[in-house]
Coordinates of C-alpha atoms and ligand atoms in Angstrom, one line a residue:
M1 CA -37.9 10.3 -47.7
A2 CA -37.8 7.0 -49.4
K3 CA -40.5 4.1 -48.4
R4 CA -40.4 2.0 -45.6
K5 CA -38.2 -1.5 -46.1
W6 CA -39.2 -5.1 -44.5
I7 CA -36.0 -5.9 -42.6
R8 CA -34.5 -9.8 -42.7
V9 CA -32.6 -10.8 -39.7
P10 CA -31.4 -13.6 -38.7
L11 CA -31.9 -14.2 -35.3
D12 CA -30.1 -17.3 -33.2
K13 CA -31.7 -17.6 -30.1
D14 CA -28.9 -20.4 -28.5
S15 CA -26.5 -17.4 -29.4
K16 CA -24.3 -16.3 -26.8
F17 CA -25.5 -12.7 -27.8
S18 CA -28.4 -11.3 -26.6
L19 CA -31.2 -10.5 -29.4
Q20 CA -31.3 -7.1 -28.4
Q21 CA -27.0 -7.4 -29.5
Q22 CA -27.7 -9.5 -32.5
L23 CA -30.5 -7.1 -33.7
Y24 CA -28.2 -4.3 -33.2
D25 CA -25.0 -5.4 -34.9
A26 CA -27.4 -6.4 -38.0
L27 CA -29.2 -2.8 -38.4
K28 CA -25.5 -1.3 -38.2
K29 CA -24.3 -3.6 -40.5
G30 CA -26.6 -2.9 -42.6
I31 CA -26.3 0.6 -42.8
Q32 CA -22.6 1.1 -42.8
T33 CA -22.4 -1.6 -45.9
R34 CA -25.5 0.6 -47.6
Q35 CA -27.9 -1.6 -47.7
F36 CA -29.9 1.0 -45.9
R37 CA -29.6 4.2 -47.1
S38 CA -29.4 7.5 -45.7
E39 CA -33.4 8.8 -44.6
E40 CA -34.6 5.2 -45.5
A41 CA -37.6 4.7 -43.0
L42 CA -37.0 1.2 -41.2
P43 CA -40.5 -0.3 -40.0
S44 CA -41.9 0.4 -36.5
T45 CA -41.2 -1.3 -33.7
R46 CA -44.6 -3.6 -33.0
E47 CA -44.0 -4.2 -36.9
L48 CA -40.4 -5.2 -36.7
A49 CA -41.4 -7.6 -33.1
M50 CA -43.8 -9.4 -34.7
E51 CA -41.6 -9.8 -38.4
L52 CA -38.9 -11.3 -36.0
G53 CA -40.7 -13.2 -33.5
V54 CA -39.2 -11.4 -30.7
S55 CA -40.5 -8.4 -27.9
R56 CA -41.2 -5.3 -28.4
N57 CA -38.7 -4.5 -25.6
T58 CA -36.0 -5.8 -27.3
V59 CA -36.5 -3.7 -30.8
I60 CA -36.7 -0.6 -29.0
A61 CA -33.4 -1.3 -27.7
A62 CA -31.7 -1.9 -30.2
Y63 CA -33.3 1.1 -32.2
D64 CA -32.1 3.0 -28.7
R65 CA -28.4 2.4 -29.1
L66 CA -29.0 3.2 -32.8
L67 CA -30.6 6.8 -32.4
G68 CA -27.5 7.4 -29.4
E69 CA -24.7 6.8 -31.9
G70 CA -26.4 8.8 -34.6
Y71 CA -27.2 6.1 -36.5
L72 CA -31.0 6.3 -36.8
E73 CA -33.2 9.4 -36.0
S74 CA -36.7 9.7 -35.7
I75 CA -39.0 11.9 -36.8
P76 CA -42.8 12.4 -34.8
R77 CA -45.5 11.5 -36.3
S78 CA -43.3 10.2 -39.0
G79 CA -41.3 6.8 -38.0
M80 CA -37.9 6.0 -37.1
F81 CA -35.4 6.8 -40.1
V82 CA -31.5 6.2 -40.9
S83 CA -30.2 9.3 -40.6
S84 CA -30.0 11.6 -43.2
G85 CA -26.4 13.1 -44.0
L86 CA -24.3 9.1 -43.4
Q87 CA -24.6 9.3 -47.1
N88 CA -21.1 10.1 -47.4
V89 CA -19.6 9.2 -44.2
A90 CA -16.5 6.6 -44.8
F91 CA -17.2 4.0 -42.4
P92 CA -14.3 1.9 -41.2
S93 CA -13.9 -1.2 -43.4
L94 CA -15.7 -3.5 -42.1
S95 CA -13.0 -6.6 -42.8
R96 CA -10.8 -7.2 -40.1
S97 CA -7.0 -6.3 -39.9
S98 CA -5.5 -9.6 -38.2
S99 CA -4.0 -7.4 -35.3
A100 CA -7.3 -6.8 -34.8
R101 CA -9.0 -10.3 -35.2
A102 CA -5.9 -11.6 -33.3
L103 CA -7.1 -9.0 -30.4
S104 CA -10.9 -9.7 -30.4
T105 CA -9.7 -13.5 -29.6
I106 CA -8.3 -12.5 -26.7
Q107 CA -10.8 -10.3 -25.9
E108 CA -13.5 -12.9 -26.6
S109 CA -11.5 -16.0 -24.3
P110 CA -13.2 -16.1 -21.1
V111 CA -11.3 -13.5 -18.4
S112 CA -8.9 -15.9 -16.0
M113 CA -9.2 -14.7 -12.7
E114 CA -5.7 -17.3 -11.5
L115 CA -4.6 -15.7 -9.4
A116 CA -0.8 -17.3 -8.1
R117 CA -0.3 -18.2 -4.7
P118 CA 3.6 -19.0 -3.4
V119 CA 4.5 -22.5 -4.0
P120 CA 7.2 -23.6 -1.6
F121 CA 9.3 -22.0 -0.3
R122 CA 9.3 -18.6 -2.2
P123 CA 11.1 -16.2 -0.2
S124 CA 9.0 -12.7 1.2
Q125 CA 5.5 -13.9 1.3
P126 CA 3.6 -13.7 4.3
D127 CA 0.6 -15.8 5.7
V128 CA -2.0 -13.8 3.8
S129 CA -4.8 -17.0 5.5
L130 CA -3.5 -14.7 9.2
F131 CA -5.3 -11.6 7.7
P132 CA -8.4 -10.4 10.2
W133 CA -10.6 -9.6 7.2
S134 CA -13.4 -8.7 9.2
V135 CA -11.9 -6.6 11.6
W136 CA -10.2 -5.0 8.9
N137 CA -13.7 -4.2 7.7
R138 CA -14.7 -3.1 10.2
M139 CA -12.4 -0.4 10.9
R140 CA -12.7 0.2 6.6
N141 CA -16.4 1.0 7.8
R142 CA -15.8 3.4 10.9
A143 CA -13.0 5.0 9.4
M144 CA -15.3 6.2 6.2
R145 CA -17.7 7.5 8.7
K146 CA -15.3 9.4 10.0
A147 CA -13.5 10.6 6.9
G148 CA -17.0 11.4 4.6
L149 CA -17.3 11.4 1.5
G150 CA -13.8 13.0 0.5
V151 CA -12.6 9.8 1.2
L152 CA -13.6 9.3 -2.4
D153 CA -12.2 12.5 -4.7
Y154 CA -8.8 13.4 -5.7
Q155 CA -7.0 15.0 -2.8
S156 CA -3.8 16.2 -4.4
K157 CA -3.2 18.7 -1.8
Y158 CA -2.0 14.8 0.1
A159 CA 0.1 13.7 -1.7
L160 CA 2.5 12.6 0.8
G161 CA -0.7 10.3 2.3
L162 CA -3.0 11.5 4.9
P163 CA -2.3 13.4 8.2
V164 CA -4.6 10.5 10.2
L165 CA -2.2 8.0 8.8
R166 CA 1.5 9.9 8.6
K167 CA 0.8 10.2 12.6
A168 CA -0.6 6.4 13.4
I169 CA 2.7 5.3 11.5
A170 CA 4.8 8.2 13.1
Q171 CA 3.6 7.1 16.7
Y172 CA 4.5 3.1 15.3
L173 CA 7.6 4.0 14.3
S174 CA 8.3 5.9 17.5
D175 CA 7.2 3.3 19.9
S176 CA 8.0 -0.1 18.1
R177 CA 11.4 1.3 15.9
G178 CA 13.2 4.0 17.6
V179 CA 12.4 6.5 14.9
R180 CA 12.4 10.1 16.3
C181 CA 10.2 12.2 13.7
H182 CA 8.0 14.5 13.2
W183 CA 4.5 13.0 11.5
S184 CA 4.9 15.9 9.0
Q185 CA 8.1 13.8 7.2
I186 CA 6.7 10.8 6.7
M187 CA 5.0 9.8 3.2
I188 CA 2.7 7.3 2.4
T189 CA 4.1 5.6 -1.0
T190 CA 2.5 2.4 -2.4
G191 CA 5.1 0.3 -1.2
S192 CA 8.3 0.4 -0.3
Q193 CA 9.6 0.1 -4.0
Q194 CA 7.6 2.8 -4.9
A195 CA 9.8 4.9 -2.1
L196 CA 13.0 3.4 -3.5
F197 CA 12.0 4.5 -7.1
L198 CA 11.1 7.8 -5.8
I199 CA 14.6 8.3 -4.0
G200 CA 16.4 7.3 -7.4
Q201 CA 14.1 9.5 -8.8
G202 CA 14.6 11.9 -6.8
L203 CA 18.2 12.0 -5.8
I204 CA 20.1 10.2 -8.1
A205 CA 22.2 12.1 -10.8
R206 CA 22.6 10.3 -13.6
G207 CA 26.7 8.5 -13.5
D208 CA 26.1 9.1 -9.5
T209 CA 27.6 6.2 -8.0
V210 CA 25.0 4.0 -6.0
L211 CA 26.6 1.7 -2.9
L212 CA 24.4 -1.5 -2.2
E213 CA 25.0 -4.5 0.2
D214 CA 26.6 -7.6 -2.3
P215 CA 24.3 -9.6 -2.1
G216 CA 21.5 -7.4 -1.7
Y217 CA 18.2 -6.5 -2.6
L218 CA 17.4 -6.7 -6.4
G219 CA 14.6 -4.6 -6.2
A220 CA 16.8 -1.3 -4.9
R221 CA 19.3 -2.3 -7.5
N222 CA 17.0 -1.7 -10.5
A223 CA 15.3 1.1 -9.1
F224 CA 18.6 3.0 -9.0
V225 CA 20.2 1.0 -12.1
H226 CA 17.1 2.8 -13.8
A227 CA 17.6 6.5 -12.3
G228 CA 21.1 6.1 -13.8
A229 CA 23.5 5.0 -11.1
R230 CA 26.4 3.4 -10.8
I231 CA 26.1 0.9 -8.7
R232 CA 29.1 -1.1 -6.5
G233 CA 29.0 -3.5 -4.0
I234 CA 29.5 -3.0 -0.4
P235 CA 30.6 -6.5 0.6
V236 CA 29.0 -8.6 3.7
D237 CA 30.0 -10.6 6.1
D238 CA 28.1 -12.3 9.1
H239 CA 27.8 -9.3 10.9
G240 CA 26.1 -7.6 8.0
L241 CA 27.7 -5.2 5.8
V242 CA 31.6 -4.1 6.4
P243 CA 31.8 -0.1 6.2
S244 CA 35.3 0.1 5.7
A245 CA 35.1 -1.4 2.6
A246 CA 32.6 0.8 1.0
K247 CA 34.8 2.4 -1.3
L248 CA 34.2 6.4 -2.4
P249 CA 33.0 9.1 -3.6
A250 CA 29.1 7.6 -3.5
A251 CA 25.7 9.6 -3.5
L252 CA 23.9 7.7 -2.0
F253 CA 24.0 4.1 0.3
Y254 CA 21.2 1.4 0.1
T255 CA 21.2 -1.0 3.2
T256 CA 19.2 -3.8 5.2
P257 CA 20.6 -2.9 8.8
S258 CA 18.1 -4.6 11.0
R259 CA 18.1 -8.0 8.6
Q260 CA 20.3 -7.9 6.0
F261 CA 18.5 -9.1 2.6
P262 CA 19.6 -11.7 1.5
T263 CA 21.8 -12.8 4.2
G264 CA 19.3 -12.5 7.4
A265 CA 22.4 -10.5 9.8
C266 CA 21.7 -8.2 11.9
L267 CA 24.8 -4.8 12.0
P268 CA 26.2 -4.4 15.2
T269 CA 25.8 -1.0 16.6
S270 CA 29.5 -0.4 16.3
R271 CA 28.3 -1.0 12.5
R272 CA 26.0 1.6 12.7
L273 CA 27.8 3.9 13.9
E274 CA 30.6 3.1 12.1
I275 CA 28.2 3.4 8.6
L276 CA 26.1 6.3 9.6
E277 CA 30.5 7.9 9.8
V278 CA 31.0 7.0 6.3
A279 CA 27.7 8.4 4.8
A280 CA 28.6 11.5 6.2
K281 CA 32.0 12.1 5.0
A282 CA 31.0 11.1 1.6
Q283 CA 27.9 13.7 2.4
A284 CA 25.7 10.8 0.7
W285 CA 22.3 9.6 1.8
L286 CA 21.7 6.4 3.6
I287 CA 19.2 4.4 2.9
E288 CA 17.6 2.3 5.6
D289 CA 15.4 -0.3 4.2
D290 CA 13.3 -1.9 7.4
Y291 CA 11.2 -4.4 5.7
D292 CA 10.2 -7.5 7.9
S293 CA 11.8 -6.1 11.0
E294 CA 8.7 -7.1 13.0
F295 CA 9.0 -10.4 12.9
R296 CA 11.6 -11.1 15.9
Y297 CA 10.8 -14.3 17.6
A298 CA 13.4 -14.7 20.1
T299 CA 15.4 -11.4 21.3
L300 CA 13.2 -7.6 20.7
P301 CA 13.7 -5.9 17.6
V302 CA 16.7 -3.8 17.4
P303 CA 16.5 -0.5 17.0
S304 CA 16.2 1.4 13.6
L305 CA 19.7 2.7 12.2
H306 CA 17.8 5.9 12.0
G307 CA 17.6 6.3 15.3
L308 CA 21.1 6.9 15.5
D309 CA 21.6 9.7 12.8
S310 CA 21.7 13.0 14.2
S311 CA 23.3 14.3 10.8
H312 CA 19.6 13.9 9.0
R313 CA 21.2 11.8 6.0
V314 CA 19.4 8.8 6.6
I315 CA 16.4 7.8 4.8
Y316 CA 13.8 5.1 6.6
V317 CA 12.4 3.2 4.3
G318 CA 9.3 0.7 5.7
S319 CA 6.8 -1.8 4.5
M320 CA 2.9 -3.2 5.2
S321 CA 3.7 -5.8 2.8
K322 CA 4.7 -8.0 5.1
V323 CA 3.4 -7.2 8.1
L324 CA -0.6 -7.0 6.6
Y325 CA -0.6 -8.3 3.0
P326 CA 1.6 -7.1 -0.3
S327 CA -1.0 -6.4 -2.2
L328 CA -2.4 -3.8 -0.1
R329 CA 0.9 -2.1 -1.5
I330 CA 1.7 0.7 1.3
G331 CA 5.0 1.5 2.2
Y332 CA 6.4 4.9 3.5
M333 CA 9.5 6.7 4.5
V334 CA 10.7 8.8 7.0
L335 CA 12.4 12.0 4.8
P336 CA 15.4 14.3 6.6
E337 CA 12.7 17.8 6.3
K338 CA 14.7 19.4 3.5
L339 CA 13.7 16.5 1.0
I340 CA 9.8 17.3 2.3
D341 CA 8.9 19.7 -0.6
S342 CA 10.9 18.0 -3.3
F343 CA 9.1 14.7 -2.9
E344 CA 5.8 16.2 -2.9
R345 CA 6.2 17.1 -6.0
L346 CA 8.0 14.0 -7.4
R347 CA 4.7 12.3 -6.1
L348 CA 2.6 14.3 -7.3
I349 CA 4.1 13.2 -11.1
V350 CA 3.6 10.3 -10.2
E351 CA -0.2 10.4 -9.0
D352 CA -2.3 12.6 -6.7
H353 CA -2.1 10.2 -4.1
G354 CA -2.3 6.1 -3.1
P355 CA -6.0 4.9 -2.3
L356 CA -7.1 6.8 0.5
V357 CA -9.8 4.4 1.8
D358 CA -6.8 2.1 2.8
Q359 CA -5.1 4.7 4.3
V360 CA -7.9 5.5 6.6
T361 CA -8.6 2.1 7.3
L362 CA -4.9 1.6 8.1
A363 CA -4.6 4.5 10.3
E364 CA -7.9 3.1 12.1
F365 CA -6.4 -0.5 12.9
L366 CA -3.1 0.8 14.2
E367 CA -4.9 3.4 16.2
S368 CA -6.9 0.7 17.5
G369 CA -4.5 -1.3 18.5
Q370 CA -5.7 -4.2 16.0
F371 CA -2.6 -3.8 14.2
Y372 CA -0.4 -4.9 17.3
T373 CA -2.9 -7.9 17.8
H374 CA -2.1 -8.8 14.2
V375 CA 1.5 -8.6 14.2
R376 CA 1.8 -10.3 17.5
R377 CA -0.4 -13.3 16.0
C378 CA 1.9 -13.7 13.1
R379 CA 4.9 -13.7 15.3
K380 CA 3.5 -16.5 17.2
S381 CA 2.6 -18.4 13.8
Y382 CA 6.2 -17.8 12.1
A383 CA 7.9 -18.8 14.9
A384 CA 6.3 -22.0 15.1
K385 CA 6.9 -22.5 11.2
L386 CA 10.5 -21.8 11.7
D387 CA 10.8 -24.3 14.4
V388 CA 9.2 -26.9 11.9
F389 CA 11.2 -25.9 9.1
L390 CA 14.4 -26.0 11.0
S391 CA 12.6 -29.6 12.3
A392 CA 12.5 -30.8 8.9
V393 CA 15.6 -30.1 7.3
H394 CA 17.2 -31.6 10.6
K395 CA 15.2 -35.1 10.0
H396 CA 16.1 -35.1 6.4
R397 CA 19.5 -33.8 7.0
L398 CA 19.6 -31.2 4.3
P399 CA 23.1 -30.0 4.2
L400 CA 22.9 -26.6 5.1
E401 CA 23.4 -24.5 7.9
F402 CA 21.0 -21.6 8.8
P403 CA 23.1 -18.9 11.0
H404 CA 20.5 -16.0 11.2
I405 CA 17.1 -18.0 12.4
E406 CA 16.3 -15.0 15.1
G407 CA 14.0 -13.3 12.9
G408 CA 12.8 -12.7 9.7
V409 CA 10.3 -14.1 6.9
N410 CA 13.3 -15.4 5.2
Q411 CA 16.2 -17.9 5.9
A412 CA 19.4 -18.0 4.5
G413 CA 20.9 -21.6 3.9
L414 CA 24.4 -21.9 3.3
F415 CA 26.0 -25.0 2.1
P416 CA 29.3 -25.8 4.5
S417 CA 31.3 -27.3 1.8
S418 CA 31.8 -27.0 -2.2
E419 CA 30.4 -30.3 -3.3
Y420 CA 27.1 -28.4 -4.0
D421 CA 26.0 -26.1 -7.0
P422 CA 23.6 -24.1 -5.6
E423 CA 22.7 -22.5 -8.9
R424 CA 21.8 -25.9 -10.2
I425 CA 20.0 -27.6 -7.3
S426 CA 17.9 -24.1 -7.7
M427 CA 17.1 -24.7 -11.5
K428 CA 16.1 -28.2 -10.3
L429 CA 13.7 -27.3 -7.9
E430 CA 12.1 -25.2 -9.6
K431 CA 11.4 -27.8 -12.6
N432 CA 9.8 -29.7 -9.7
G433 CA 7.4 -27.3 -8.6
F434 CA 9.5 -25.2 -5.9
Y435 CA 10.8 -22.2 -5.8
V436 CA 14.0 -21.6 -3.4
P437 CA 15.8 -19.3 -5.4
S438 CA 20.5 -19.4 -4.8
L439 CA 21.8 -16.5 -2.8
S440 CA 24.2 -15.5 -5.7
R441 CA 21.2 -14.1 -7.8
Y442 CA 21.8 -11.3 -5.3
S443 CA 25.1 -11.1 -5.8
L444 CA 27.1 -8.4 -7.8
Q445 CA 30.5 -10.1 -7.5
S446 CA 30.7 -11.9 -3.8
S447 CA 30.1 -15.5 -4.3
C448 CA 27.7 -16.6 -1.7
R449 CA 27.3 -20.2 -2.0
G450 CA 23.2 -21.3 -0.5
L451 CA 19.9 -21.2 -0.9
L452 CA 16.9 -18.3 0.4
F453 CA 13.8 -20.2 1.9
G454 CA 10.8 -18.1 2.6
F455 CA 8.9 -19.9 5.5
T456 CA 5.9 -17.6 6.6
A457 CA 3.3 -18.1 4.2
F458 CA 2.7 -22.1 4.3
D459 CA 1.1 -24.4 6.7
F460 CA 2.9 -26.9 8.9
D461 CA 2.1 -29.9 6.5
T462 CA 3.3 -27.9 3.6
L463 CA 6.3 -27.2 5.4
R464 CA 6.9 -31.5 6.3
T465 CA 6.1 -32.5 2.9
A466 CA 7.5 -30.3 0.7
V467 CA 11.3 -30.6 2.4
A468 CA 10.8 -34.3 2.6
R469 CA 10.3 -33.7 -1.1
M470 CA 12.7 -31.5 -1.8
A471 CA 15.6 -33.1 0.8
P472 CA 16.4 -35.9 -2.4
M473 CA 17.2 -33.3 -4.8
I474 CA 19.4 -31.3 -3.3
T475 CA 21.6 -34.3 -1.1
A476 CA 21.6 -36.1 -4.9
S477 CA 23.3 -33.1 -6.7
Q478 CA 26.3 -33.9 -4.2
D479 CA 26.2 -37.3 -4.8
R480 CA 26.9 -36.6 -8.7
R481 CA 29.5 -34.3 -8.3
V482 CA 31.1 -36.8 -6.1
T483 CA 31.4 -39.0 -8.1
Q484 CA 32.1 -37.4 -11.5
R485 CA 35.2 -36.1 -9.4
K486 CA 36.0 -39.7 -8.7
R487 CA 36.2 -41.2 -12.1
Ligands
LIG1 C1 14.6 -5.9 1.1 C2 12.9 -5.8 0.9 N1 12.9 -4.6 0.6 C3 11.3 -4.3 0.9 C4 10.4 -5.2 0.3 C5 8.8 -4.8 0.1 O1 8.5 -4.2 -1.1 P1 6.7 -3.7 -1.4 O2 7.0 -2.5 0.0 O3 7.5 -2.7 -2.7 O4 6.0 -5.3 -1.2 C6 10.7 -6.8 0.2 C7 9.9 -7.0 -0.4 O5 10.1 -8.6 -0.3 C8 12.4 -7.0 0.2 O6 12.4 -8.3 0.5

């Protein structure tokens, strides 16, 4: 064994790193650079603490870490030594590569917690300030007491979701949406986007044709394109999709019958029956995405397409994103019986299940009736917001028509004439801090001339001032085009 050696470590009391960390780093570096050799004796903790002018606990903690990592060994009644057997160990080079340096710069910069809030008029955003946190927390505590500790364990047996939630959702769908199903057909997903992704993976073979509403929801298009589908549009008119224009063959249809995304049209019963017939003829699956049907302001919600289906081709997809809050990431689908097993297997590839604490909490929230109280409160608030939004649009003479104001969390505004360029206006608005996509963003081939406004996430004042600020940017766009034409 080598003789004990004095150690000089420049410790900085003002450093952002603790004294213990600095000492640990210095000793470790000393061992790695062979300044301290294998089997060399180190001072006792009391001696080193005195020498460095730090507390003994600081030295004990640094030594303990190095002992734990195998750099030091303690020999009873002899003291602390650099571990024997380190002489032939090749330590990683202490000069850091440029990529490691770049990474450490990222890691050492303060961790940002800036979570973005929606800017006006970002579509599809609920008013999360209405969410009843204290009630939810009470429901969570109650649900956790009922469920016990198992709710914190892996439960791969419940890949389709916990039965308590599946039952509560089946009841809710039957009461509110006219969906008739057994609870075992309900599959809980992390948002309806996961449902669409799983449908793509489970039901579409590469090269299959998928028919999407045109214009339509980009999340669905992305999921099916990723699955290798050939995408074709079904035209949409003032009443929603036009079944007679669907070009067969097709493996799957994606629809938003209660409120067509993005136009807002509600599909009449005659067309619902027609699209069911077309899907049956094509032997295709029919996806009904019922993303915001809780929000009807003047009339009762329209019953689902699923309720009219006798051929078991409809897969109903729903989401808690609008009705509760988007980051909850709970969605669900109602599967035809013959698909249940294969979707369970598919889900197990992705993950065992979603967060179970949220599942039991939501079940309690539904069963206690608090869910319905919350929906009523949101519906009332959104109806008032829609009024404020439309009055401001009227007051500032925005050249837009809103044909489907009976419900929804978004409103499609259509330009009555071609004097306006929605793409250009949308870009201009974005440069000025707004987010108002042009309807053409959602088009395959259709030529929709308008803008999509989300109004539910913003308070009355924001709605009024945002419309007032935005109005000249829209009307000025028309003037320029007319002037250009006159020249
Ligand atoms: C048509 C449509 N479907 C589904 C969703 C909801 O997706 P998720 O449940 O994944 O939040 C949205 C959200 O904006 C939507 O607009």
